[in-house]
mmCIF file of C-alpha atoms and ligand atoms in Angstrom:
data_model
loop_
_atom_site.group_PDB
_atom_site.id
_atom_site.type_symbol
_atom_site.label_atom_id
_atom_site.label_comp_id
_atom_site.label_asym_id
_atom_site.label_seq_id
_atom_site.Cartn_x
_atom_site.Cartn_y
_atom_site.Cartn_z
ATOM 1 C CA UNK U 2 19.867 -15.691 -47.077
ATOM 2 C CA UNK U 3 22.160 -13.781 -49.190
ATOM 3 C CA UNK U 4 21.874 -10.476 -52.007
ATOM 4 C CA UNK U 5 22.860 -13.443 -55.449
ATOM 5 C CA UNK U 6 20.488 -15.921 -53.980
ATOM 6 C CA UNK U 7 17.572 -14.218 -54.907
ATOM 7 C CA UNK U 8 18.494 -13.631 -58.310
ATOM 8 C CA UNK U 9 16.928 -16.136 -60.464
ATOM 9 C CA UNK U 10 18.191 -17.447 -64.066
ATOM 10 C CA UNK U 11 15.149 -15.524 -65.486
ATOM 11 C CA UNK U 12 14.582 -12.098 -67.085
ATOM 12 C CA UNK U 13 17.894 -11.926 -68.798
ATOM 13 C CA UNK U 14 19.231 -8.950 -69.725
ATOM 14 C CA UNK U 15 19.083 -8.776 -73.784
ATOM 15 C CA UNK U 16 22.463 -9.479 -75.926
ATOM 16 C CA UNK U 17 23.536 -6.426 -77.827
ATOM 17 C CA UNK U 18 26.815 -8.330 -79.276
ATOM 18 C CA UNK U 19 25.746 -12.051 -81.012
ATOM 19 C CA UNK U 20 28.615 -11.984 -83.118
ATOM 20 C CA UNK U 21 30.352 -15.322 -81.307
ATOM 21 C CA UNK U 22 27.133 -17.255 -81.057
ATOM 22 C CA UNK U 23 27.191 -16.551 -84.897
ATOM 23 C CA UNK U 24 29.961 -18.166 -85.595
ATOM 24 C CA UNK U 25 30.088 -20.701 -83.196
ATOM 25 C CA UNK U 26 26.336 -21.290 -85.413
ATOM 26 C CA UNK U 27 28.708 -21.293 -89.009
ATOM 27 C CA UNK U 28 26.325 -18.359 -89.148
ATOM 28 C CA UNK U 29 26.974 -14.858 -90.713
ATOM 29 C CA UNK U 30 29.614 -12.233 -88.742
ATOM 30 C CA UNK U 31 30.420 -8.725 -89.922
ATOM 31 C CA UNK U 32 33.219 -9.265 -87.698
ATOM 32 C CA UNK U 33 35.565 -12.391 -86.467
ATOM 33 C CA UNK U 34 34.249 -12.312 -82.173
ATOM 34 C CA UNK U 35 37.344 -13.021 -79.941
ATOM 35 C CA UNK U 36 38.872 -13.758 -76.454
ATOM 36 C CA UNK U 37 41.678 -15.327 -75.054
ATOM 37 C CA UNK U 38 41.544 -18.177 -72.759
ATOM 38 C CA UNK U 39 42.567 -16.817 -69.365
ATOM 39 C CA UNK U 40 41.295 -14.146 -70.027
ATOM 40 C CA UNK U 41 40.157 -13.622 -66.729
ATOM 41 C CA UNK U 42 44.214 -13.889 -64.699
ATOM 42 C CA UNK U 43 46.888 -13.047 -63.156
ATOM 43 C CA UNK U 44 47.799 -10.487 -66.051
ATOM 44 C CA UNK U 45 45.332 -8.017 -64.652
ATOM 45 C CA UNK U 46 46.957 -6.266 -62.196
ATOM 46 C CA UNK U 47 43.159 -5.562 -60.761
ATOM 47 C CA UNK U 48 42.757 -9.333 -60.409
ATOM 48 C CA UNK U 49 45.803 -10.491 -58.468
ATOM 49 C CA UNK U 50 44.690 -6.816 -56.498
ATOM 50 C CA UNK U 51 41.442 -8.845 -56.012
ATOM 51 C CA UNK U 52 42.650 -12.195 -54.901
ATOM 52 C CA UNK U 53 45.007 -10.975 -52.873
ATOM 53 C CA UNK U 54 45.151 -13.052 -49.150
ATOM 54 C CA UNK U 55 42.261 -15.235 -50.762
ATOM 55 C CA UNK U 56 42.623 -19.376 -51.106
ATOM 56 C CA UNK U 57 42.013 -20.219 -54.800
ATOM 57 C CA UNK U 58 38.929 -22.461 -53.984
ATOM 58 C CA UNK U 59 37.271 -20.092 -51.680
ATOM 59 C CA UNK U 60 37.257 -17.237 -54.150
ATOM 60 C CA UNK U 61 35.579 -20.387 -56.407
ATOM 61 C CA UNK U 62 33.212 -21.038 -54.422
ATOM 62 C CA UNK U 63 31.907 -17.333 -54.038
ATOM 63 C CA UNK U 64 29.392 -15.594 -56.715
ATOM 64 C CA UNK U 65 30.028 -12.170 -55.939
ATOM 65 C CA UNK U 66 34.337 -12.769 -56.266
ATOM 66 C CA UNK U 67 33.895 -15.107 -59.307
ATOM 67 C CA UNK U 68 31.615 -12.192 -61.075
ATOM 68 C CA UNK U 69 34.031 -9.881 -60.343
ATOM 69 C CA UNK U 70 36.299 -11.366 -61.425
ATOM 70 C CA UNK U 71 34.205 -12.369 -64.978
ATOM 71 C CA UNK U 72 34.062 -8.910 -65.388
ATOM 72 C CA UNK U 73 37.572 -7.234 -65.023
ATOM 73 C CA UNK U 74 38.581 -8.061 -68.194
ATOM 74 C CA UNK U 75 35.008 -7.066 -70.368
ATOM 75 C CA UNK U 76 35.931 -3.550 -68.560
ATOM 76 C CA UNK U 77 39.165 -3.104 -70.258
ATOM 77 C CA UNK U 78 39.101 -4.959 -73.664
ATOM 78 C CA UNK U 79 36.687 -5.239 -76.729
ATOM 79 C CA UNK U 80 35.576 -9.019 -76.074
ATOM 80 C CA UNK U 81 32.821 -10.674 -77.707
ATOM 81 C CA UNK U 82 32.190 -13.385 -74.960
ATOM 82 C CA UNK U 83 33.026 -14.127 -71.711
ATOM 83 C CA UNK U 84 33.920 -16.882 -69.926
ATOM 84 C CA UNK U 85 32.740 -17.459 -66.341
ATOM 85 C CA UNK U 86 35.283 -17.823 -63.766
ATOM 86 C CA UNK U 87 35.979 -21.009 -61.948
ATOM 87 C CA UNK U 88 38.056 -24.464 -62.161
ATOM 88 C CA UNK U 89 38.343 -27.425 -63.800
ATOM 89 C CA UNK U 90 38.615 -28.806 -60.398
ATOM 90 C CA UNK U 91 35.484 -28.684 -58.903
ATOM 91 C CA UNK U 92 34.358 -31.646 -60.151
ATOM 92 C CA UNK U 93 37.207 -33.657 -58.520
ATOM 93 C CA UNK U 94 36.016 -31.641 -55.159
ATOM 94 C CA UNK U 95 32.499 -32.200 -55.396
ATOM 95 C CA UNK U 96 33.488 -36.224 -56.011
ATOM 96 C CA UNK U 97 34.557 -36.016 -52.703
ATOM 97 C CA UNK U 98 38.232 -35.508 -53.315
ATOM 98 C CA UNK U 99 40.581 -32.650 -51.731
ATOM 99 C CA UNK U 100 41.825 -29.883 -53.701
ATOM 100 C CA UNK U 101 44.192 -27.406 -53.031
ATOM 101 C CA UNK U 102 45.862 -24.659 -54.603
ATOM 102 C CA UNK U 103 48.927 -24.439 -53.392
ATOM 103 C CA UNK U 104 50.888 -20.787 -54.803
ATOM 104 C CA UNK U 105 53.844 -21.782 -57.314
ATOM 105 C CA UNK U 106 53.238 -25.089 -57.142
ATOM 106 C CA UNK U 107 49.570 -24.914 -58.733
ATOM 107 C CA UNK U 108 46.295 -27.378 -58.168
ATOM 108 C CA UNK U 109 47.520 -30.555 -55.525
ATOM 109 C CA UNK U 110 45.361 -33.283 -54.143
ATOM 110 C CA UNK U 111 47.132 -34.236 -50.313
ATOM 111 C CA UNK U 112 45.487 -37.735 -51.406
ATOM 112 C CA UNK U 113 45.480 -38.536 -54.704
ATOM 113 C CA UNK U 114 44.101 -41.966 -56.486
ATOM 114 C CA UNK U 115 47.110 -44.269 -55.907
ATOM 115 C CA UNK U 116 44.640 -48.036 -57.219
ATOM 116 C CA UNK U 117 41.259 -49.161 -58.506
ATOM 117 C CA UNK U 118 40.151 -49.436 -54.636
ATOM 118 C CA UNK U 119 40.651 -45.683 -54.271
ATOM 119 C CA UNK U 120 37.829 -45.043 -56.714
ATOM 120 C CA UNK U 121 35.266 -46.484 -53.422
ATOM 121 C CA UNK U 122 36.470 -43.602 -51.834
ATOM 122 C CA UNK U 123 34.455 -41.266 -54.865
ATOM 123 C CA UNK U 124 30.678 -40.803 -54.058
ATOM 124 C CA UNK U 125 29.179 -42.718 -56.846
ATOM 125 C CA UNK U 126 26.371 -40.710 -57.117
ATOM 126 C CA UNK U 127 26.873 -36.915 -56.945
ATOM 127 C CA UNK U 128 24.185 -34.659 -56.272
ATOM 128 C CA UNK U 129 25.573 -31.882 -59.039
ATOM 129 C CA UNK U 130 22.835 -29.046 -57.476
ATOM 130 C CA UNK U 131 23.761 -29.338 -53.911
ATOM 131 C CA UNK U 132 27.592 -29.430 -54.637
ATOM 132 C CA UNK U 133 28.010 -26.849 -57.427
ATOM 133 C CA UNK U 134 25.222 -25.043 -56.630
ATOM 134 C CA UNK U 135 27.934 -22.426 -55.673
ATOM 135 C CA UNK U 136 28.315 -22.268 -59.650
ATOM 136 C CA UNK U 137 25.469 -22.034 -60.978
ATOM 137 C CA UNK U 138 25.138 -19.066 -59.236
ATOM 138 C CA UNK U 139 28.280 -17.111 -60.482
ATOM 139 C CA UNK U 140 26.662 -17.886 -63.725
ATOM 140 C CA UNK U 141 23.565 -16.267 -62.874
ATOM 141 C CA UNK U 142 24.751 -13.455 -61.084
ATOM 142 C CA UNK U 143 27.616 -12.597 -64.139
ATOM 143 C CA UNK U 144 24.435 -13.348 -66.918
ATOM 144 C CA UNK U 145 21.862 -10.415 -65.048
ATOM 145 C CA UNK U 146 25.005 -8.160 -64.235
ATOM 146 C CA UNK U 147 26.877 -8.503 -68.116
ATOM 147 C CA UNK U 148 23.359 -6.619 -68.892
ATOM 148 C CA UNK U 149 23.880 -8.277 -72.583
ATOM 149 C CA UNK U 150 27.247 -6.232 -73.239
ATOM 150 C CA UNK U 151 27.918 -10.687 -74.746
ATOM 151 C CA UNK U 152 28.096 -13.842 -74.515
ATOM 152 C CA UNK U 153 28.291 -15.981 -70.893
ATOM 153 C CA UNK U 154 30.252 -19.206 -71.559
ATOM 154 C CA UNK U 155 30.453 -21.691 -69.290
ATOM 155 C CA UNK U 156 32.950 -25.166 -68.989
ATOM 156 C CA UNK U 157 34.359 -28.168 -67.294
ATOM 157 C CA UNK U 158 37.920 -30.648 -67.475
ATOM 158 C CA UNK U 159 36.673 -33.254 -69.657
ATOM 159 C CA UNK U 160 36.802 -37.016 -67.993
ATOM 160 C CA UNK U 161 40.548 -37.433 -68.949
ATOM 161 C CA UNK U 162 42.082 -34.676 -68.269
ATOM 162 C CA UNK U 163 40.918 -34.688 -64.634
ATOM 163 C CA UNK U 164 41.190 -38.177 -64.157
ATOM 164 C CA UNK U 165 44.660 -37.546 -64.616
ATOM 165 C CA UNK U 166 45.084 -34.773 -62.147
ATOM 166 C CA UNK U 167 43.546 -37.116 -59.820
ATOM 167 C CA UNK U 168 45.600 -39.460 -60.130
ATOM 168 C CA UNK U 169 48.576 -37.598 -60.527
ATOM 169 C CA UNK U 170 47.982 -34.961 -58.057
ATOM 170 C CA UNK U 171 49.842 -31.931 -59.438
ATOM 171 C CA UNK U 172 50.897 -30.952 -62.637
ATOM 172 C CA UNK U 173 53.147 -33.339 -64.516
ATOM 173 C CA UNK U 174 55.672 -34.172 -67.295
ATOM 174 C CA UNK U 175 54.618 -37.212 -67.636
ATOM 175 C CA UNK U 176 51.773 -38.226 -66.477
ATOM 176 C CA UNK U 177 53.344 -41.495 -66.089
ATOM 177 C CA UNK U 178 50.755 -42.981 -63.027
ATOM 178 C CA UNK U 179 47.923 -41.598 -65.190
ATOM 179 C CA UNK U 180 49.425 -43.318 -68.049
ATOM 180 C CA UNK U 181 49.897 -45.985 -66.210
ATOM 181 C CA UNK U 182 46.387 -47.117 -65.418
ATOM 182 C CA UNK U 183 45.566 -46.809 -68.704
ATOM 183 C CA UNK U 184 47.874 -49.950 -69.781
ATOM 184 C CA UNK U 185 47.720 -51.265 -66.235
ATOM 185 C CA UNK U 186 43.103 -51.183 -65.447
ATOM 186 C CA UNK U 187 41.977 -50.209 -68.075
ATOM 187 C CA UNK U 188 38.567 -51.146 -66.702
ATOM 188 C CA UNK U 189 39.296 -49.243 -63.792
ATOM 189 C CA UNK U 190 40.330 -46.438 -66.514
ATOM 190 C CA UNK U 191 37.387 -47.280 -68.233
ATOM 191 C CA UNK U 192 35.154 -47.071 -65.161
ATOM 192 C CA UNK U 193 36.210 -43.701 -63.739
ATOM 193 C CA UNK U 194 36.366 -42.068 -67.348
ATOM 194 C CA UNK U 195 32.324 -43.139 -67.227
ATOM 195 C CA UNK U 196 32.292 -41.593 -63.992
ATOM 196 C CA UNK U 197 32.689 -38.908 -64.437
ATOM 197 C CA UNK U 198 31.123 -38.152 -68.145
ATOM 198 C CA UNK U 199 27.750 -38.529 -65.775
ATOM 199 C CA UNK U 200 28.953 -36.073 -63.564
ATOM 200 C CA UNK U 201 30.135 -34.172 -66.189
ATOM 201 C CA UNK U 202 26.554 -33.970 -67.819
ATOM 202 C CA UNK U 203 24.644 -33.190 -65.566
ATOM 203 C CA UNK U 204 27.086 -30.194 -64.613
ATOM 204 C CA UNK U 205 27.098 -28.175 -68.171
ATOM 205 C CA UNK U 206 23.308 -28.929 -68.300
ATOM 206 C CA UNK U 207 23.079 -26.995 -64.324
ATOM 207 C CA UNK U 208 25.158 -24.298 -66.122
ATOM 208 C CA UNK U 209 22.890 -23.911 -68.903
ATOM 209 C CA UNK U 210 19.577 -23.873 -66.441
ATOM 210 C CA UNK U 211 21.948 -21.138 -64.660
ATOM 211 C CA UNK U 212 22.386 -18.786 -67.529
ATOM 212 C CA UNK U 213 25.334 -19.950 -69.944
ATOM 213 C CA UNK U 214 24.781 -19.318 -73.542
ATOM 214 C CA UNK U 215 27.087 -21.944 -74.258
ATOM 215 C CA UNK U 216 29.501 -24.851 -73.016
ATOM 216 C CA UNK U 217 33.420 -25.412 -73.784
ATOM 217 C CA UNK U 218 34.760 -28.730 -72.641
ATOM 218 C CA UNK U 219 38.821 -28.563 -72.136
ATOM 219 C CA UNK U 220 40.563 -31.897 -72.929
ATOM 220 C CA UNK U 221 43.527 -30.143 -71.887
ATOM 221 C CA UNK U 222 45.548 -33.163 -71.191
ATOM 222 C CA UNK U 223 44.993 -34.776 -74.393
ATOM 223 C CA UNK U 224 48.260 -34.414 -75.985
ATOM 224 C CA UNK U 225 50.214 -36.932 -73.115
ATOM 225 C CA UNK U 226 47.799 -39.303 -74.957
ATOM 226 C CA UNK U 227 48.815 -40.998 -79.046
ATOM 227 C CA UNK U 228 46.107 -41.672 -81.719
ATOM 228 C CA UNK U 229 45.070 -45.190 -80.037
ATOM 229 C CA UNK U 230 45.045 -44.527 -76.667
ATOM 230 C CA UNK U 231 42.704 -40.944 -77.592
ATOM 231 C CA UNK U 232 40.313 -42.927 -79.465
ATOM 232 C CA UNK U 233 40.039 -45.374 -76.296
ATOM 233 C CA UNK U 234 40.657 -43.047 -73.323
ATOM 234 C CA UNK U 235 38.832 -39.402 -74.646
ATOM 235 C CA UNK U 236 36.808 -39.195 -78.034
ATOM 236 C CA UNK U 237 34.420 -41.677 -76.616
ATOM 237 C CA UNK U 238 33.902 -39.635 -73.540
ATOM 238 C CA UNK U 239 33.812 -35.967 -75.635
ATOM 239 C CA UNK U 240 31.489 -37.724 -77.922
ATOM 240 C CA UNK U 241 28.853 -38.463 -75.262
ATOM 241 C CA UNK U 242 29.056 -35.875 -73.318
ATOM 242 C CA UNK U 243 28.270 -33.600 -76.221
ATOM 243 C CA UNK U 244 25.790 -36.232 -78.074
ATOM 244 C CA UNK U 245 23.446 -36.588 -74.218
ATOM 245 C CA UNK U 246 23.657 -32.667 -73.129
ATOM 246 C CA UNK U 247 22.440 -32.037 -76.904
ATOM 247 C CA UNK U 248 19.794 -34.776 -76.312
ATOM 248 C CA UNK U 249 18.538 -33.138 -73.529
ATOM 249 C CA UNK U 250 18.821 -29.830 -74.017
ATOM 250 C CA UNK U 251 16.755 -31.142 -77.907
ATOM 251 C CA UNK U 252 13.861 -32.252 -75.006
ATOM 252 C CA UNK U 253 13.456 -28.433 -73.992
ATOM 253 C CA UNK U 254 13.852 -27.148 -76.969
ATOM 254 C CA UNK U 255 17.013 -25.386 -76.115
ATOM 255 C CA UNK U 256 19.758 -25.169 -78.511
ATOM 256 C CA UNK U 257 23.413 -23.806 -76.921
ATOM 257 C CA UNK U 258 26.924 -23.825 -79.182
ATOM 258 C CA UNK U 259 29.369 -26.400 -77.775
ATOM 259 C CA UNK U 260 33.459 -26.173 -78.085
ATOM 260 C CA UNK U 261 35.765 -28.980 -77.535
ATOM 261 C CA UNK U 262 39.482 -28.044 -77.084
ATOM 262 C CA UNK U 263 41.367 -30.805 -77.144
ATOM 263 C CA UNK U 264 45.108 -29.858 -76.369
ATOM 264 C CA UNK U 265 47.809 -31.060 -78.833
ATOM 265 C CA UNK U 266 45.459 -33.686 -79.945
ATOM 266 C CA UNK U 267 46.815 -32.840 -83.979
ATOM 267 C CA UNK U 268 45.825 -36.927 -84.732
ATOM 268 C CA UNK U 269 42.374 -36.280 -83.427
ATOM 269 C CA UNK U 270 40.936 -33.744 -85.444
ATOM 270 C CA UNK U 271 39.359 -35.694 -88.538
ATOM 271 C CA UNK U 272 37.076 -37.425 -85.166
ATOM 272 C CA UNK U 273 36.880 -34.378 -83.279
ATOM 273 C CA UNK U 274 35.344 -32.847 -86.121
ATOM 274 C CA UNK U 275 32.455 -35.208 -86.400
ATOM 275 C CA UNK U 276 32.220 -34.918 -82.411
ATOM 276 C CA UNK U 277 28.486 -33.242 -82.404
ATOM 277 C CA UNK U 278 30.231 -29.597 -81.307
ATOM 278 C CA UNK U 279 30.126 -27.263 -83.273
ATOM 279 C CA UNK U 280 32.744 -24.966 -82.395
ATOM 280 C CA UNK U 281 37.215 -26.998 -82.425
ATOM 281 C CA UNK U 282 39.261 -25.313 -80.956
ATOM 282 C CA UNK U 283 43.113 -24.936 -81.596
ATOM 283 C CA UNK U 284 46.356 -24.966 -80.218
ATOM 284 C CA UNK U 285 48.862 -23.088 -81.841
ATOM 285 C CA UNK U 286 51.052 -26.130 -83.418
ATOM 286 C CA UNK U 287 47.985 -26.504 -86.220
ATOM 287 C CA UNK U 288 48.308 -24.536 -89.645
ATOM 288 C CA UNK U 289 44.564 -22.065 -89.810
ATOM 289 C CA UNK U 290 44.556 -23.494 -93.429
ATOM 290 C CA UNK U 291 44.588 -27.193 -92.868
ATOM 291 C CA UNK U 292 43.101 -26.964 -90.422
ATOM 292 C CA UNK U 293 40.028 -26.016 -92.159
ATOM 293 C CA UNK U 294 40.485 -28.618 -95.288
ATOM 294 C CA UNK U 295 40.925 -31.442 -92.184
ATOM 295 C CA UNK U 296 37.635 -30.325 -90.495
ATOM 296 C CA UNK U 297 36.573 -30.016 -94.691
ATOM 297 C CA UNK U 298 33.660 -26.806 -93.596
ATOM 298 C CA UNK U 299 31.631 -29.205 -90.808
ATOM 299 C CA UNK U 300 32.453 -27.211 -87.408
ATOM 300 C CA UNK U 301 33.624 -23.876 -86.558
ATOM 301 C CA UNK U 302 37.274 -23.450 -85.774
ATOM 302 C CA UNK U 303 38.884 -21.165 -82.681
ATOM 303 C CA UNK U 304 41.584 -20.524 -81.422
ATOM 304 C CA UNK U 305 45.209 -20.921 -82.152
ATOM 305 C CA UNK U 306 47.851 -18.339 -81.751
ATOM 306 C CA UNK U 307 51.078 -18.703 -79.533
ATOM 307 C CA UNK U 308 49.907 -17.808 -76.177
ATOM 308 C CA UNK U 309 53.605 -16.552 -76.474
ATOM 309 C CA UNK U 310 53.511 -13.761 -79.262
ATOM 310 C CA UNK U 311 51.683 -11.380 -76.923
ATOM 311 C CA UNK U 312 55.306 -10.950 -75.870
ATOM 312 C CA UNK U 313 56.265 -9.166 -79.677
ATOM 313 C CA UNK U 314 55.223 -5.778 -80.398
ATOM 314 C CA UNK U 315 51.777 -4.141 -80.842
ATOM 315 C CA UNK U 316 52.922 -4.019 -84.904
ATOM 316 C CA UNK U 317 54.363 -7.528 -84.539
ATOM 317 C CA UNK U 318 51.135 -8.795 -82.807
ATOM 318 C CA UNK U 319 48.722 -6.722 -85.506
ATOM 319 C CA UNK U 320 50.546 -9.258 -88.620
ATOM 320 C CA UNK U 321 50.962 -12.637 -86.735
ATOM 321 C CA UNK U 322 46.910 -12.027 -86.309
ATOM 322 C CA UNK U 323 46.325 -11.401 -90.260
ATOM 323 C CA UNK U 324 48.591 -13.924 -90.934
ATOM 324 C CA UNK U 325 46.064 -16.296 -89.051
ATOM 325 C CA UNK U 326 42.766 -14.514 -90.397
ATOM 326 C CA UNK U 327 43.832 -15.368 -94.220
ATOM 327 C CA UNK U 328 44.231 -18.833 -92.841
ATOM 328 C CA UNK U 329 41.049 -19.816 -91.065
ATOM 329 C CA UNK U 330 39.117 -16.874 -93.389
ATOM 330 C CA UNK U 331 37.135 -14.693 -91.458
ATOM 331 C CA UNK U 332 33.718 -16.831 -91.258
ATOM 332 C CA UNK U 333 32.975 -19.601 -88.998
ATOM 333 C CA UNK U 334 36.037 -18.326 -87.132
ATOM 334 C CA UNK U 335 36.539 -17.306 -83.626
ATOM 335 C CA UNK U 336 40.308 -15.583 -82.726
ATOM 336 C CA UNK U 337 42.097 -17.500 -79.350
ATOM 337 C CA UNK U 338 45.179 -18.225 -78.171
ATOM 338 C CA UNK U 339 45.910 -21.936 -78.198
ATOM 339 C CA UNK U 340 46.199 -21.416 -74.801
ATOM 340 C CA UNK U 341 45.802 -19.678 -71.830
ATOM 341 C CA UNK U 342 47.685 -16.660 -71.088
ATOM 342 C CA UNK U 343 50.849 -16.905 -68.759
ATOM 343 C CA UNK U 344 50.951 -13.742 -65.626
ATOM 344 C CA UNK U 345 54.071 -12.022 -66.754
ATOM 345 C CA UNK U 346 51.918 -10.864 -70.235
ATOM 346 C CA UNK U 347 51.241 -7.537 -70.729
ATOM 347 C CA UNK U 348 47.257 -5.980 -71.321
ATOM 348 C CA UNK U 349 48.342 -4.026 -73.951
ATOM 349 C CA UNK U 350 49.236 -6.567 -76.313
ATOM 350 C CA UNK U 351 45.957 -8.316 -75.574
ATOM 351 C CA UNK U 352 44.570 -4.779 -76.292
ATOM 352 C CA UNK U 353 46.228 -4.532 -79.475
ATOM 353 C CA UNK U 354 45.542 -8.277 -79.905
ATOM 354 C CA UNK U 355 41.532 -7.563 -80.110
ATOM 355 C CA UNK U 356 41.943 -4.676 -81.851
ATOM 356 C CA UNK U 357 43.742 -6.521 -84.251
ATOM 357 C CA UNK U 358 41.726 -9.008 -85.163
ATOM 358 C CA UNK U 359 38.335 -6.913 -84.618
ATOM 359 C CA UNK U 360 40.184 -4.082 -87.219
ATOM 360 C CA UNK U 361 41.777 -6.887 -90.029
ATOM 361 C CA UNK U 362 38.521 -8.694 -90.239
ATOM 362 C CA UNK U 363 36.375 -5.994 -90.878
ATOM 363 C CA UNK U 364 38.408 -4.977 -93.953
ATOM 364 C CA UNK U 365 38.412 -8.534 -94.938
ATOM 365 C CA UNK U 366 34.813 -8.803 -95.040
ATOM 366 C CA UNK U 367 34.846 -5.374 -97.013
ATOM 367 C CA UNK U 368 37.158 -6.211 -99.047
ATOM 368 C CA UNK U 369 35.250 -9.435 -100.212
HETATM 369 O O1 CP3 A 420 39.381 -16.522 -67.537
HETATM 370 C C1 CP3 A 420 38.788 -17.368 -67.873
HETATM 371 O O2 CP3 A 420 39.820 -18.646 -68.836
HETATM 372 C C2 CP3 A 420 38.475 -18.539 -67.044
HETATM 373 C C3 CP3 A 420 39.015 -18.913 -65.823
HETATM 374 C C4 CP3 A 420 39.593 -20.660 -66.202
HETATM 375 C C5 CP3 A 420 40.596 -20.654 -65.036
HETATM 376 N N1 CP3 A 420 40.808 -21.880 -64.789
HETATM 377 C C6 CP3 A 420 41.181 -20.134 -63.404
HETATM 378 C C7 CP3 A 420 42.411 -20.134 -62.817
HETATM 379 C C8 CP3 A 420 39.658 -21.518 -66.887
HETATM 380 C C9 CP3 A 420 38.968 -22.029 -68.229
HETATM 381 C C10 CP3 A 420 40.034 -22.491 -66.146
HETATM 382 C C11 CP3 A 420 40.658 -24.065 -66.214
HETATM 383 C C12 CP3 A 420 41.611 -24.795 -66.099
HETATM 384 N N2 CP3 A 420 42.090 -25.077 -64.528
HETATM 385 C C13 CP3 A 420 41.968 -25.569 -67.084
HETATM 386 C C14 CP3 A 420 41.939 -25.771 -68.427
HETATM 387 C C15 CP3 A 420 42.278 -25.028 -69.134
HETATM 388 C C16 CP3 A 420 44.036 -25.607 -70.089
HETATM 389 O O3 CP3 A 420 44.818 -24.585 -68.463
HETATM 390 O O4 CP3 A 420 44.221 -26.394 -69.704
HETATM 391 C C17 CP3 A 420 43.071 -26.870 -65.955
HETATM 392 C C18 CP3 A 420 44.393 -26.983 -66.759
HETATM 393 C C19 CP3 A 420 43.336 -26.081 -64.584
HETATM 394 C C20 CP3 A 420 43.866 -26.496 -63.404
HETATM 395 C C21 CP3 A 420 43.900 -24.757 -62.686
HETATM 396 N N3 CP3 A 420 43.616 -24.485 -62.248
HETATM 397 C C22 CP3 A 420 45.909 -24.764 -63.795
HETATM 398 C C23 CP3 A 420 46.851 -25.770 -63.999
HETATM 399 C C24 CP3 A 420 46.304 -23.609 -62.884
HETATM 400 C C25 CP3 A 420 47.406 -22.596 -62.185
HETATM 401 C C26 CP3 A 420 48.543 -22.872 -61.582
HETATM 402 C C27 CP3 A 420 49.282 -22.089 -61.545
HETATM 403 O O5 CP3 A 420 49.520 -21.775 -60.648
HETATM 404 O O6 CP3 A 420 49.821 -21.402 -62.513
HETATM 405 C C28 CP3 A 420 44.808 -23.199 -62.608
HETATM 406 C C29 CP3 A 420 44.810 -22.148 -61.127
HETATM 407 C C30 CP3 A 420 43.572 -21.466 -61.824
HETATM 408 N N4 CP3 A 420 42.757 -21.341 -62.702
HETATM 409 C C31 CP3 A 420 44.170 -19.982 -62.256
HETATM 410 C C32 CP3 A 420 43.135 -19.047 -62.671
HETATM 411 C C33 CP3 A 420 43.163 -17.658 -62.712
HETATM 412 C C34 CP3 A 420 45.563 -19.089 -61.381
HETATM 413 C C35 CP3 A 420 45.544 -18.625 -60.311
HETATM 414 C C36 CP3 A 420 44.919 -17.629 -59.112
HETATM 415 O O7 CP3 A 420 44.259 -16.680 -59.755
HETATM 416 O O8 CP3 A 420 45.168 -17.668 -57.910
#
C-alpha cells in the first residue's frame, strides 16, 4: 500500500481563509478573493521542471504529483483558493477511450468517435470510484497538505465540451465534425450527452466525498454553439448536473458551491444565472457591469480579465484590475482571468494581478 492510500478523507485541517467560499455563497467579504484558471501550469519554472520527461496523463494518475503541482502556485502567490491539478479528459478515458497528450499538439484521441455506432465502443456503466479513484486520492491528499490555507476546488469538463473532444479527436478551429453530429444525429448526440452527464454527476459527488470544497464545470466549447444549439445541447445538461449534485449533497446535509464557466456563451448569461450554480464565470468579452445587470444579483460572478493583460506592465495591470473591480463591485465577486494562463506568461505579472485585486478591493470596501 502506498503512503497516500493511508490518507483518508476525514479529519482535514481547519480552513483558515474562507473568503472564496463566502464570495461564492454571496456573503460579505473584506477583500475580493482571487485565483487564475491554469494557475498550476507551464508559466511556472518549477512546474516545467517537475513535469519534464513525464507523460501528462501519468502525472494526472499520480496523487503525489497532482498534490505537488496544485501546491506550487500557492507557495508563490497569495491566491484565495486552489484547484486540483488534473484534466477534463480523464472522463473520456474512464469511458474506455484512449487519449494522449502530444507535446506541441495538445490532447489527441487516436481513435475518435466517427459515427453513432461508435457509441457501442464506450462503457455505458462506468464505475467512477474505480476508474477515477486516482483523482479522488489526489484531492484527499492535497486537502490535507494544503493545511487549511485555502479551499480546494474540484472540476469536470461539461458534456458538450467532452463530446466535442471525443468526436474531433483533438483541438479544432471549426469543431465541424462534432457539430455535424448535432445536426445529423441529434438523437445519438443526446444519448452521448446523457451518458456523460450521468458519469459527471457521480464524478463530482466522488470529488466532494474525497474533500473538494467547491466544484467548477468547464463548458470551454460553449462559444462554438449558437443560442439555439446551446439551449438544446449544453444548457439542459449543465442544469441537470448542478441540480442532481445539489440534491444528492442535500440528502447528507452538505452544500458545496458550484461554478459554471461556459466560455463565449454571451447569449446564455441570463439562463446560466438561473441554473442552480452559485457562481457564473465569465470570459473577457463581457463587460462586467452589463454582466451584473443581466444576472440581476441572482449569482456571484467570477472572471474576467483578458489573460493577455498579464503581458502589460505592472502599473497597467493594476489600472485594469481597478476598472474591473469598479465594474463588478467588491461583493459577490471572485476575481479571475477570462480563461487560462499561457505558458509564456511572466509569474511576476500574476503576483501583480493578485496584489492589485487585494489592495484595490480592500480600499474600495473601506471607502463604502
Ligand atoms: O491549474 C489549473 O487550472 C488546474 C489544472 C487544469 C488542467 N487542465 C491542467 C493542464 C484544468 C482545470 C484543466 C482543464 C482543461 N483541460 C480544460 C478546461 C479549461 C480550459 O482551458 O478551457 C480543457 C479544455 C482541457 C484539455 C487540455 N488539457 C488542453 C487544451 C491542454 C493544453 C494542451 C497544450 O499543449 O497546450 C491540456 C493540457 C494541460 N492540462 C496542461 C495543464 C497544466 C498543460 C500541459 C502540460 O502540463 O504538459
